[in-house]
CSV table of C-alpha atoms and ligand atoms in Angstrom, one decimal:
chain,number,residue,atom,x,y,z
A,27,UNK,CA,173.0,110.3,91.3
A,28,UNK,CA,172.6,112.5,94.3
A,29,UNK,CA,171.4,116.1,95.0
A,30,UNK,CA,174.6,117.7,93.6
A,31,UNK,CA,175.5,115.2,90.9
A,32,UNK,CA,172.0,115.0,89.5
A,33,UNK,CA,173.2,113.3,86.3
A,34,UNK,CA,175.1,110.6,88.2
A,35,UNK,CA,178.8,109.9,87.5
A,36,UNK,CA,178.6,108.6,84.0
A,37,UNK,CA,180.8,111.4,82.7
A,38,UNK,CA,183.6,110.0,84.8
A,39,UNK,CA,184.0,107.4,82.1
A,40,UNK,CA,184.8,110.2,79.7
A,41,UNK,CA,187.5,111.4,82.0
A,42,UNK,CA,188.9,107.9,82.3
A,43,UNK,CA,188.9,107.6,78.5
A,44,UNK,CA,190.8,110.8,78.2
A,45,UNK,CA,193.5,109.7,80.7
A,46,UNK,CA,193.7,106.3,79.0
A,47,UNK,CA,194.2,108.0,75.7
A,48,UNK,CA,196.9,110.2,77.0
A,49,UNK,CA,198.7,107.3,78.6
A,50,UNK,CA,198.5,105.4,75.4
A,51,UNK,CA,200.0,108.3,73.4
A,52,UNK,CA,202.8,108.7,75.9
A,53,UNK,CA,203.5,104.9,75.7
A,54,UNK,CA,203.4,105.0,71.9
A,55,UNK,CA,205.8,107.9,71.7
A,56,UNK,CA,208.1,106.0,74.1
A,57,UNK,CA,208.0,102.9,72.0
A,58,UNK,CA,208.8,105.0,68.9
A,59,UNK,CA,211.8,106.7,70.5
A,60,UNK,CA,213.2,103.3,71.5
A,61,UNK,CA,212.5,101.7,68.1
A,62,UNK,CA,213.6,104.4,65.6
A,63,UNK,CA,217.3,104.5,66.7
A,64,UNK,CA,217.3,100.6,66.4
A,65,UNK,CA,216.6,100.9,62.7
A,66,UNK,CA,220.1,102.3,62.1
A,67,UNK,CA,221.7,99.8,64.4
A,68,UNK,CA,219.6,96.6,64.6
A,69,UNK,CA,220.7,94.1,67.2
A,70,UNK,CA,219.9,90.4,66.7
A,71,UNK,CA,217.6,89.5,69.6
A,72,UNK,CA,217.9,86.2,71.6
A,73,UNK,CA,215.2,84.4,69.6
A,74,UNK,CA,214.6,81.4,71.9
A,75,UNK,CA,213.7,83.6,74.9
A,76,UNK,CA,211.7,85.9,72.6
A,77,UNK,CA,209.7,83.0,71.4
A,78,UNK,CA,208.8,81.7,74.9
A,79,UNK,CA,207.8,85.2,76.1
A,80,UNK,CA,205.7,85.8,73.0
A,81,UNK,CA,203.7,82.7,73.5
A,82,UNK,CA,203.0,83.7,77.1
A,83,UNK,CA,202.2,87.3,76.1
A,84,UNK,CA,199.7,86.2,73.5
A,85,UNK,CA,197.9,83.8,75.9
A,86,UNK,CA,197.6,86.2,78.8
A,87,UNK,CA,196.6,89.4,76.9
A,88,UNK,CA,194.4,87.5,74.5
A,89,UNK,CA,192.4,86.2,77.4
A,90,UNK,CA,192.1,89.7,79.0
A,91,UNK,CA,191.1,91.3,75.7
A,92,UNK,CA,188.5,88.6,75.1
A,93,UNK,CA,186.9,89.2,78.5
A,94,UNK,CA,186.8,92.9,77.9
A,95,UNK,CA,185.5,92.8,74.3
A,96,UNK,CA,181.9,92.6,75.4
A,97,UNK,CA,182.1,96.1,76.8
A,98,UNK,CA,180.4,99.0,75.0
A,99,UNK,CA,181.3,102.2,76.9
A,100,UNK,CA,184.0,104.5,75.5
A,101,UNK,CA,186.3,103.7,78.3
A,102,UNK,CA,186.0,100.0,77.7
A,103,UNK,CA,186.7,100.6,74.0
A,104,UNK,CA,189.9,102.6,74.8
A,105,UNK,CA,191.0,99.9,77.3
A,106,UNK,CA,190.2,97.2,74.8
A,107,UNK,CA,192.4,99.0,72.2
A,108,UNK,CA,195.2,99.0,74.8
A,109,UNK,CA,194.8,95.2,75.4
A,110,UNK,CA,194.5,94.6,71.7
A,111,UNK,CA,197.7,96.5,71.2
A,112,UNK,CA,199.3,94.2,73.7
A,113,UNK,CA,197.9,91.1,72.0
A,114,UNK,CA,198.8,92.1,68.5
A,115,UNK,CA,202.1,93.4,69.7
A,116,UNK,CA,202.9,89.9,71.2
A,117,UNK,CA,201.7,88.2,68.0
A,118,UNK,CA,204.1,90.4,66.1
A,119,UNK,CA,206.9,89.4,68.5
A,120,UNK,CA,205.9,85.8,68.0
A,121,UNK,CA,206.0,86.1,64.2
A,122,UNK,CA,209.3,87.9,64.2
A,123,UNK,CA,210.8,85.4,66.6
A,124,UNK,CA,209.7,82.5,64.3
A,125,UNK,CA,211.1,84.3,61.2
A,126,UNK,CA,214.4,85.1,63.0
A,127,UNK,CA,214.8,81.3,63.7
A,128,UNK,CA,215.4,80.9,59.9
A,129,UNK,CA,216.9,84.2,58.7
A,130,UNK,CA,219.3,86.8,59.9
A,131,UNK,CA,217.2,90.0,59.5
A,132,UNK,CA,217.5,91.9,62.9
A,133,UNK,CA,215.9,95.0,61.3
A,134,UNK,CA,212.5,93.2,61.4
A,135,UNK,CA,212.4,93.8,65.1
A,136,UNK,CA,212.3,97.6,65.1
A,137,UNK,CA,210.3,97.7,61.9
A,138,UNK,CA,207.4,95.8,63.4
A,139,UNK,CA,207.4,97.9,66.6
A,140,UNK,CA,207.2,101.1,64.6
A,141,UNK,CA,204.5,100.0,62.2
A,142,UNK,CA,202.3,98.6,64.9
A,143,UNK,CA,202.7,101.6,67.2
A,144,UNK,CA,201.7,104.0,64.4
A,145,UNK,CA,198.6,101.9,63.7
A,146,UNK,CA,197.6,102.0,67.4
A,147,UNK,CA,198.3,105.7,67.6
A,148,UNK,CA,195.9,106.5,64.8
A,149,UNK,CA,193.1,104.6,66.6
A,150,UNK,CA,193.9,106.2,70.0
A,151,UNK,CA,193.7,109.7,68.4
A,152,UNK,CA,190.3,108.8,66.8
A,153,UNK,CA,189.0,107.7,70.2
A,154,UNK,CA,190.3,110.8,71.9
A,155,UNK,CA,188.6,113.0,69.3
A,156,UNK,CA,185.2,111.3,70.1
A,157,UNK,CA,185.8,111.8,73.8
A,158,UNK,CA,186.6,115.5,73.3
A,159,UNK,CA,183.4,116.0,71.2
A,160,UNK,CA,181.3,114.4,74.0
A,161,UNK,CA,183.1,116.6,76.5
A,162,UNK,CA,182.0,119.6,74.6
A,163,UNK,CA,178.4,118.3,74.4
A,164,UNK,CA,178.3,117.8,70.7
A,165,UNK,CA,175.4,115.7,69.5
A,166,UNK,CA,176.6,112.1,69.8
A,167,UNK,CA,175.1,111.2,66.5
A,168,UNK,CA,173.7,113.7,64.1
A,169,UNK,CA,171.6,111.0,62.3
A,170,UNK,CA,169.9,110.2,65.6
A,171,UNK,CA,169.4,113.9,66.2
A,172,UNK,CA,167.6,114.3,62.9
A,173,UNK,CA,165.6,111.2,63.5
A,174,UNK,CA,164.4,112.5,66.8
A,175,UNK,CA,163.5,115.9,65.2
A,176,UNK,CA,161.6,114.2,62.3
A,177,UNK,CA,159.8,111.9,64.6
A,178,UNK,CA,158.6,114.7,66.8
A,179,UNK,CA,157.5,116.8,63.8
A,180,UNK,CA,155.4,113.9,62.5
A,181,UNK,CA,153.1,114.5,65.5
A,182,UNK,CA,150.1,116.4,63.9
A,183,UNK,CA,149.7,118.8,66.8
A,184,UNK,CA,153.3,120.0,66.7
A,185,UNK,CA,154.1,122.8,64.2
A,186,UNK,CA,157.8,123.4,64.9
A,187,UNK,CA,160.7,122.6,67.2
A,188,UNK,CA,163.5,124.8,68.5
A,189,UNK,CA,166.1,124.7,71.1
A,190,UNK,CA,166.6,121.0,70.4
A,191,UNK,CA,169.7,119.9,72.3
A,192,UNK,CA,170.9,116.3,72.2
A,193,UNK,CA,174.1,115.5,74.0
A,194,UNK,CA,175.5,112.4,75.7
A,195,UNK,CA,176.6,111.7,79.3
A,196,UNK,CA,179.1,109.0,78.2
A,197,UNK,CA,178.4,108.1,74.5
A,198,UNK,CA,175.7,105.7,75.6
A,199,UNK,CA,173.3,107.6,77.7
A,200,UNK,CA,171.8,110.6,75.9
A,201,UNK,CA,170.1,113.7,77.2
A,202,UNK,CA,167.4,115.6,75.1
A,203,UNK,CA,165.9,119.0,75.7
A,204,UNK,CA,163.6,120.8,73.3
A,205,UNK,CA,160.9,123.3,72.9
A,206,UNK,CA,158.0,122.1,70.8
A,207,UNK,CA,155.3,124.5,69.5
A,208,UNK,CA,151.7,123.6,69.2
A,209,UNK,CA,149.0,125.7,67.4
A,210,UNK,CA,146.4,125.9,70.1
A,211,UNK,CA,143.0,127.6,69.9
A,212,UNK,CA,140.9,129.0,72.7
A,213,UNK,CA,139.3,125.6,73.1
A,214,UNK,CA,142.7,124.1,74.1
A,215,UNK,CA,141.9,121.9,77.1
A,216,UNK,CA,143.8,119.7,79.7
A,217,UNK,CA,142.8,116.8,77.5
A,218,UNK,CA,144.6,118.2,74.5
A,219,UNK,CA,147.6,118.9,76.6
A,220,UNK,CA,147.6,115.3,78.0
A,221,UNK,CA,147.1,113.9,74.5
A,222,UNK,CA,150.1,115.8,73.1
A,223,UNK,CA,152.3,114.8,75.9
A,224,UNK,CA,151.3,111.2,75.5
A,225,UNK,CA,152.1,111.4,71.7
A,226,UNK,CA,155.5,112.9,72.5
A,227,UNK,CA,156.2,110.2,75.1
A,228,UNK,CA,155.3,107.5,72.6
A,229,UNK,CA,157.4,109.1,69.8
A,230,UNK,CA,160.4,109.3,72.0
A,231,UNK,CA,160.2,105.9,73.6
A,232,UNK,CA,162.1,104.1,70.8
A,233,UNK,CA,165.2,106.3,71.3
A,234,UNK,CA,165.7,105.1,74.9
A,235,UNK,CA,167.0,108.5,76.1
A,236,UNK,CA,168.3,108.8,79.7
A,237,UNK,CA,166.9,112.3,80.4
A,238,UNK,CA,164.3,114.1,78.4
A,239,UNK,CA,162.9,117.6,79.0
A,240,UNK,CA,160.3,118.9,76.6
A,241,UNK,CA,158.8,122.3,76.8
A,242,UNK,CA,155.4,122.7,75.2
A,243,UNK,CA,154.9,126.2,73.8
A,244,UNK,CA,151.9,127.7,72.2
A,245,UNK,CA,152.3,129.5,68.8
A,246,UNK,CA,151.3,132.9,70.2
A,247,UNK,CA,153.6,132.4,73.3
A,248,UNK,CA,156.9,134.2,73.6
A,249,UNK,CA,159.8,131.8,73.9
A,250,UNK,CA,161.5,132.1,77.3
A,251,UNK,CA,164.9,131.4,75.9
A,252,UNK,CA,164.3,134.0,73.2
A,253,UNK,CA,167.3,134.0,70.9
A,254,UNK,CA,166.9,130.8,68.9
A,255,UNK,CA,170.0,128.6,68.3
A,256,UNK,CA,171.5,129.3,64.9
A,257,UNK,CA,171.9,126.0,63.3
A,258,UNK,CA,173.9,125.8,60.1
B,320,LIG,ZN1,166.3,113.3,84.5
B,321,LIG,ZN1,161.1,128.2,73.0
């Protein structure tokens, strides 16, 4: 983070995930345009070379996917799908190569390409939709959002919450802002204030949020942001 990019560069990983997704879609469409015409006119592949390549492909991509499988960010997930596609693709090639040693069914070749590409495409689209939602600052997890709200409302001193916004920098690091209302009497002191803030801090600790901004409002106080968010 610096003075201009105060949230750091975590959102770059969303951008990367978007590009990866688009590349994978383009690649999938290309594979489909190659494979679909071959359905009508299947050509018997050279199975010995196919077999040797498939063994090499499974080994190399399997190793890469295994190394990346520990990652949790969205980008790593998309990349991992890409690698998994390669691995499973090579496994499919291997299976087809072995089957074609024994039978003369050249149509297996394009059929497996198409089936597998469609499978990958569905998952890429699902990942892209998650990325798009995070881009638009949707709550990363509505269950988490409700949990945070309920946890805050359990604090005796807090009567209500509004302008609660939960969004995520990259799907992993979340940002929370909220106005919380406390019913303060004239005897409200700095000690009360410190006590409420401590309770809020303790309540939020379990959620491990990256940035939190909580506005403490008194019941009789006019909300600075006035128009409350309409939540359906
Ligand atoms: Zn901050
Ligand atoms: Zn307010």
